Amino acid sequence: MRIDGLTKTYGLMGNPVEHTLSPVIHNTLAEITQKNLVYLPFQVEKKDLQNAVRGAFSLGIQGLNVTVPHKENIMPYLYETDELARRIGAVNTLVRTAEGYKGYNTDMPGLYRAMLSDDMIVDGRKVIILGAGGVARAVAFMLYDKAEKIIILNRTLQKAEAIAAEVNDYAGKSIAGAVPLTSYTTLMNEKYLVIQTTNVGMYPHEEDALITDKNFYKNIQIGYDLIYNPKETMFMKLVREAGGQAYCGLKMLLYQGIIAFELWNGCKISKEQADMVYERLKECL
Ligand code: NAP
């Protein structure tokens, strides 16, 4: 990598940021596409967020990713927010404009592009979303005009109900429903695509799964875990053992980064280029 007076700076704001794989994605993309840019992690405390946004703009930082815990809190400090990010209620990408940063959400289109790249057909499927956090909300909005039915299964029922109500309201039809985690056995009579959005099973708790009952997995045709560390979660193992296909969240991570890179640089990353970055990500895990 050559850094000179024309090198443009991009980065990630979050806390913590030590384990992020985003620099691998963006610095590899810069290398492949021969862009003179560098991508760095910036650890930002909650209390410093507004100053960090102002400071980044003053320093000429061309674009930023935003991660936990700032995805929602950063929105008031932006000049403008894209319609999709407003609907999801979270921003993970800032694009520099003359007046300030414009916020986007590339997590959701990233997941959709990841699914398409694995030839996964979402349209017309019955989908169970495990969890009702920020990402589950984004996934539910991604699916409202594609899935036949969306069931949000969560430990805290009220959170699942709130998302289902918002999605139904937005969709203008009753497409989403909420079920408490303890009632998962009521969902064993149909075939599903299951998207696992909870933190359960994440490193260093690889032996955990939200539902350990093997019978639940018999009806999962496709299981998609948004966790990418470990690459093979207990949820994925249980899906495979029961005869279903299972995927981890590494491709979602890849494509949310690629879409941000495309927004920043006004370019299109090819499948071959995406595959090169994916290989490097796998080596880094
Ligand atoms: P969040 O808002 O904190 O939500 C976490 C969800 O997990 C909540 O619904 C919570 O249930 C549930 N949960 C956590 N621990 C649980 C437990 N022990 N038992 C039962 N339920 C539990 O988190 P988020 O922002 O949505 O992120 C969720 C996951 O997505 C993370 O694992 C993150 O790594 C992953 N992610 C992946 C990518 C990617 O690119 N692949 C991008 C973003 C996020 P309650 O509502 O009952 O508390």
XYZ file of C-alpha atoms and ligand atoms in Angstrom:
333
model
C 0.000 0.000 0.000
C 1.369 3.415 -0.976
C 0.237 6.411 1.068
C 0.867 9.857 -0.412
C -0.627 13.350 -0.403
C -3.583 12.221 -2.505
C -4.573 9.209 -0.385
C -8.204 9.414 0.717
C -9.134 8.258 4.215
C -12.119 6.072 5.118
C -12.834 4.244 8.332
C -15.056 2.606 10.894
C -16.513 4.236 14.019
C -17.502 1.899 16.807
C -16.614 0.652 20.257
C -14.963 -1.815 20.470
C -13.294 -1.982 17.055
C -10.230 -4.138 17.754
C -11.657 -7.290 16.160
C -13.242 -5.696 13.106
C -12.759 -7.288 9.678
C -13.855 -4.159 7.791
C -10.271 -2.941 7.139
C -9.607 -6.284 5.425
C -12.626 -5.778 3.150
C -11.914 -2.170 2.192
C -8.136 -2.236 1.944
C -8.369 -5.383 -0.204
C -10.984 -3.724 -2.422
C -8.741 -0.648 -2.718
C -5.858 -2.895 -3.782
C -7.970 -4.836 -6.316
C -9.574 -1.725 -7.846
C -6.348 0.321 -7.565
C -7.953 3.163 -5.613
C -5.655 5.426 -3.650
C -7.406 5.099 -0.293
C -6.858 3.750 3.174
C -9.427 2.399 5.657
C -8.817 2.593 9.418
C -10.690 1.658 12.623
C -11.631 4.513 14.996
C -12.717 3.706 18.530
C -15.318 6.301 19.539
C -16.965 6.611 22.972
C -20.715 7.340 23.029
C -20.152 10.743 24.644
C -17.780 11.752 21.832
C -19.968 10.712 18.908
C -21.122 14.160 17.759
C -17.589 15.564 18.007
C -16.249 12.537 16.146
C -18.666 13.113 13.244
C -17.779 16.830 13.083
C -14.069 16.100 13.397
C -14.144 13.427 10.699
C -15.870 15.845 8.317
C -13.370 18.623 9.096
C -10.478 16.230 8.541
C -11.814 15.413 5.092
C -12.644 11.777 5.838
C -14.475 10.657 2.731
C -16.686 7.958 4.187
C -17.256 5.933 7.333
C -18.841 2.729 8.466
C -20.652 2.787 11.781
C -20.958 -0.173 14.094
C -22.175 -1.062 17.591
C -23.096 0.928 19.688
C -23.544 3.948 17.383
C -25.785 2.752 14.532
C -28.917 4.445 15.902
C -27.411 7.270 17.984
C -25.465 8.724 15.077
C -28.560 9.614 13.051
C -29.200 13.096 14.583
C -25.653 14.165 13.676
C -25.998 13.498 9.963
C -26.923 16.024 7.309
C -29.331 13.581 5.683
C -30.462 9.957 5.980
C -31.432 7.661 3.145
C -35.059 6.447 3.140
C -34.151 2.774 3.692
C -31.918 3.595 6.682
C -34.722 5.748 8.155
C -37.155 2.857 7.780
C -34.718 0.435 9.461
C -33.858 3.054 12.107
C -30.099 2.437 11.866
C -27.183 3.679 9.799
C -23.986 1.745 9.090
C -22.462 3.822 6.277
C -21.763 7.556 5.969
C -21.192 9.069 2.554
C -19.610 12.524 2.394
C -21.604 15.277 0.655
C -20.750 18.984 0.389
C -22.966 19.808 3.385
C -22.230 16.864 5.711
C -22.505 13.068 5.852
C -25.486 11.211 4.413
C -26.385 8.006 6.276
C -27.193 4.697 4.596
C -27.861 1.172 5.775
C -26.020 -1.449 3.737
C -26.542 -4.343 6.211
C -29.923 -5.266 4.795
C -29.094 -5.049 1.059
C -25.823 -6.781 2.010
C -27.707 -9.739 3.430
C -29.961 -9.893 0.371
C -26.991 -9.797 -2.035
C -25.256 -12.474 0.068
C -28.341 -14.673 -0.208
C -28.583 -14.136 -3.967
C -24.895 -14.980 -4.373
C -25.649 -18.348 -2.743
C -28.603 -18.809 -5.169
C -31.005 -18.629 -2.257
C -34.596 -17.854 -3.178
C -36.322 -15.847 -0.461
C -39.433 -14.990 -2.426
C -42.541 -16.885 -1.434
C -40.906 -18.601 1.543
C -42.155 -18.921 5.092
C -39.465 -17.319 7.216
C -38.705 -17.528 10.929
C -36.489 -14.780 12.344
C -34.787 -15.827 15.588
C -34.340 -12.691 17.711
C -35.908 -9.237 17.739
C -32.957 -6.846 18.008
C -31.775 -4.177 15.580
C -30.712 -6.622 12.896
C -33.901 -8.692 13.185
C -35.887 -5.510 12.560
C -33.835 -4.795 9.414
C -34.275 -8.381 8.206
C -38.049 -8.209 8.757
C -38.213 -5.042 6.635
C -36.122 -6.713 3.951
C -38.606 -9.563 3.752
C -41.968 -7.799 3.973
C -42.488 -7.732 0.187
C -40.755 -11.066 -0.541
C -41.664 -13.691 2.054
C -45.025 -15.444 2.184
C -45.032 -15.175 5.972
C -42.611 -13.831 8.616
C -42.582 -15.200 12.168
C -40.427 -13.411 14.733
C -39.460 -15.754 17.560
C -37.926 -14.003 20.548
C -37.231 -14.365 24.261
C -38.856 -10.967 24.917
C -42.208 -11.251 23.180
C -42.998 -7.512 23.280
C -39.964 -6.731 21.121
C -41.050 -9.266 18.503
C -44.600 -7.903 18.608
C -43.374 -4.337 18.138
C -41.391 -5.279 15.012
C -44.267 -7.339 13.578
C -46.690 -4.437 14.113
C -44.337 -1.951 12.423
C -43.761 -4.240 9.447
C -47.478 -4.966 9.032
C -48.243 -1.278 9.248
C -45.622 -0.457 6.614
C -46.657 -3.358 4.361
C -50.357 -2.511 4.681
C -51.109 -6.202 5.261
C -50.662 -8.849 7.942
C -47.447 -10.508 6.828
C -45.535 -10.706 10.151
C -46.353 -12.321 13.480
C -44.648 -12.719 16.858
C -44.152 -15.908 18.878
C -42.443 -16.242 22.289
C -39.286 -18.356 22.223
C -40.807 -20.819 24.687
C -43.543 -21.654 22.116
C -41.160 -22.732 19.314
C -42.810 -26.186 19.209
C -45.898 -24.558 17.623
C -43.758 -23.917 14.521
C -42.935 -27.501 13.664
C -45.607 -28.275 11.105
C -44.291 -26.338 8.082
C -40.997 -25.934 6.177
C -39.036 -22.759 6.833
C -36.119 -20.526 5.963
C -34.746 -19.580 9.404
C -32.584 -16.492 9.897
C -30.696 -16.564 13.201
C -30.085 -12.988 14.389
C -29.352 -13.453 18.105
C -25.887 -13.330 19.673
C -26.278 -16.889 20.966
C -23.481 -19.143 19.675
C -21.040 -16.321 19.011
C -17.346 -16.796 19.891
C -16.340 -17.713 22.643
C -19.679 -19.483 23.296
C -19.585 -21.724 20.201
C -21.315 -24.617 21.965
C -24.541 -22.630 22.509
C -27.626 -22.491 20.305
C -30.853 -20.599 20.938
C -32.882 -23.805 20.477
C -31.204 -27.142 21.188
C -34.222 -29.393 20.523
C -33.271 -31.378 17.374
C -36.937 -31.716 16.372
C -37.097 -27.975 15.662
C -34.412 -28.359 13.000
C -36.259 -31.068 11.019
C -38.410 -28.393 9.351
C -35.601 -26.005 8.457
C -34.856 -26.157 4.738
C -32.313 -23.330 4.965
C -30.701 -21.924 8.103
C -28.883 -18.616 7.848
C -26.876 -17.550 10.904
C -25.788 -13.907 10.848
C -22.920 -14.769 13.194
C -19.632 -15.250 11.300
C -17.299 -16.088 14.196
C -17.230 -19.086 14.413
C -17.751 -19.851 10.701
C -19.793 -22.939 11.645
C -22.101 -22.185 14.591
C -23.982 -24.753 16.660
C -27.183 -23.535 14.950
C -25.643 -24.328 11.556
C -24.482 -27.761 12.743
C -27.974 -28.601 13.993
C -29.522 -27.464 10.683
C -27.072 -29.593 8.646
C -27.475 -32.647 10.886
C -31.239 -32.453 10.291
C -30.710 -32.358 6.506
C -30.996 -28.617 5.793
C -28.581 -26.185 4.148
C -26.736 -23.812 6.475
C -24.873 -20.543 5.892
C -22.947 -18.151 8.148
C -22.964 -14.326 8.179
C -19.555 -13.793 6.576
C -21.028 -13.102 3.132
C -23.435 -10.573 4.655
C -20.423 -8.844 6.215
C -18.653 -8.971 2.853
C -21.552 -7.498 0.867
C -22.473 -4.767 3.379
C -18.847 -3.643 2.946
C -18.925 -3.966 -0.829
C -22.114 -1.881 -1.083
C -20.510 0.819 1.120
C -17.381 0.754 -1.088
C -19.568 1.104 -4.196
C -21.422 4.068 -2.664
C -18.160 5.795 -1.754
C -16.389 5.204 -5.035
C -19.244 5.171 -7.547
C -18.120 1.801 -8.877
C -19.455 -1.734 -9.207
C -17.596 -4.660 -7.655
C -17.772 -7.802 -9.785
C -18.508 -11.313 -8.508
C -14.852 -12.269 -9.147
C -13.591 -9.303 -7.106
C -16.070 -10.109 -4.310
C -14.816 -13.712 -4.292
C -11.208 -12.511 -3.894
C -12.149 -10.428 -0.843
C -14.176 -13.324 0.566
C -11.168 -15.631 0.378
C -9.063 -13.085 2.242
C -11.771 -12.674 4.902
C -11.870 -16.431 5.460
C -8.087 -16.465 5.928
C -8.384 -13.707 8.550
C -11.013 -15.446 10.675
P -29.311 -6.812 19.524
O -30.085 -5.634 19.075
O -28.559 -6.731 20.808
O -30.343 -8.061 19.617
C -29.948 -9.297 20.120
C -31.106 -10.290 20.092
O -30.606 -11.532 20.595
C -32.291 -9.904 20.977
O -33.476 -10.272 20.318
C -32.091 -10.771 22.229
O -33.304 -11.168 22.839
C -31.451 -12.002 21.645
N -30.636 -12.690 22.646
C -29.395 -12.342 23.068
N -28.970 -13.210 23.996
C -29.957 -14.121 24.163
C -30.095 -15.273 24.988
N -29.124 -15.672 25.814
N -31.228 -15.988 24.883
C -32.215 -15.614 24.046
N -32.141 -14.532 23.238
C -31.009 -13.789 23.304
O -28.230 -7.255 18.438
P -28.237 -6.966 16.845
O -27.616 -5.634 16.602
O -29.600 -7.242 16.316
O -27.189 -8.048 16.314
C -27.498 -9.404 16.415
C -26.475 -10.286 15.711
O -26.312 -9.956 14.356
C -25.088 -10.251 16.332
O -24.732 -11.588 16.587
C -24.202 -9.673 15.261
O -22.931 -10.265 15.240
C -24.955 -10.070 13.996
N -24.643 -9.154 12.881
C -24.047 -9.679 11.782
C -23.720 -8.844 10.705
C -23.036 -9.424 9.495
O -22.588 -8.644 8.647
N -22.968 -10.728 9.369
C -24.037 -7.487 10.751
C -24.660 -6.975 11.891
C -24.951 -7.827 12.948
P -34.143 -10.173 23.800
O -34.888 -9.262 22.876
O -35.024 -11.085 24.574
O -33.123 -9.473 24.654
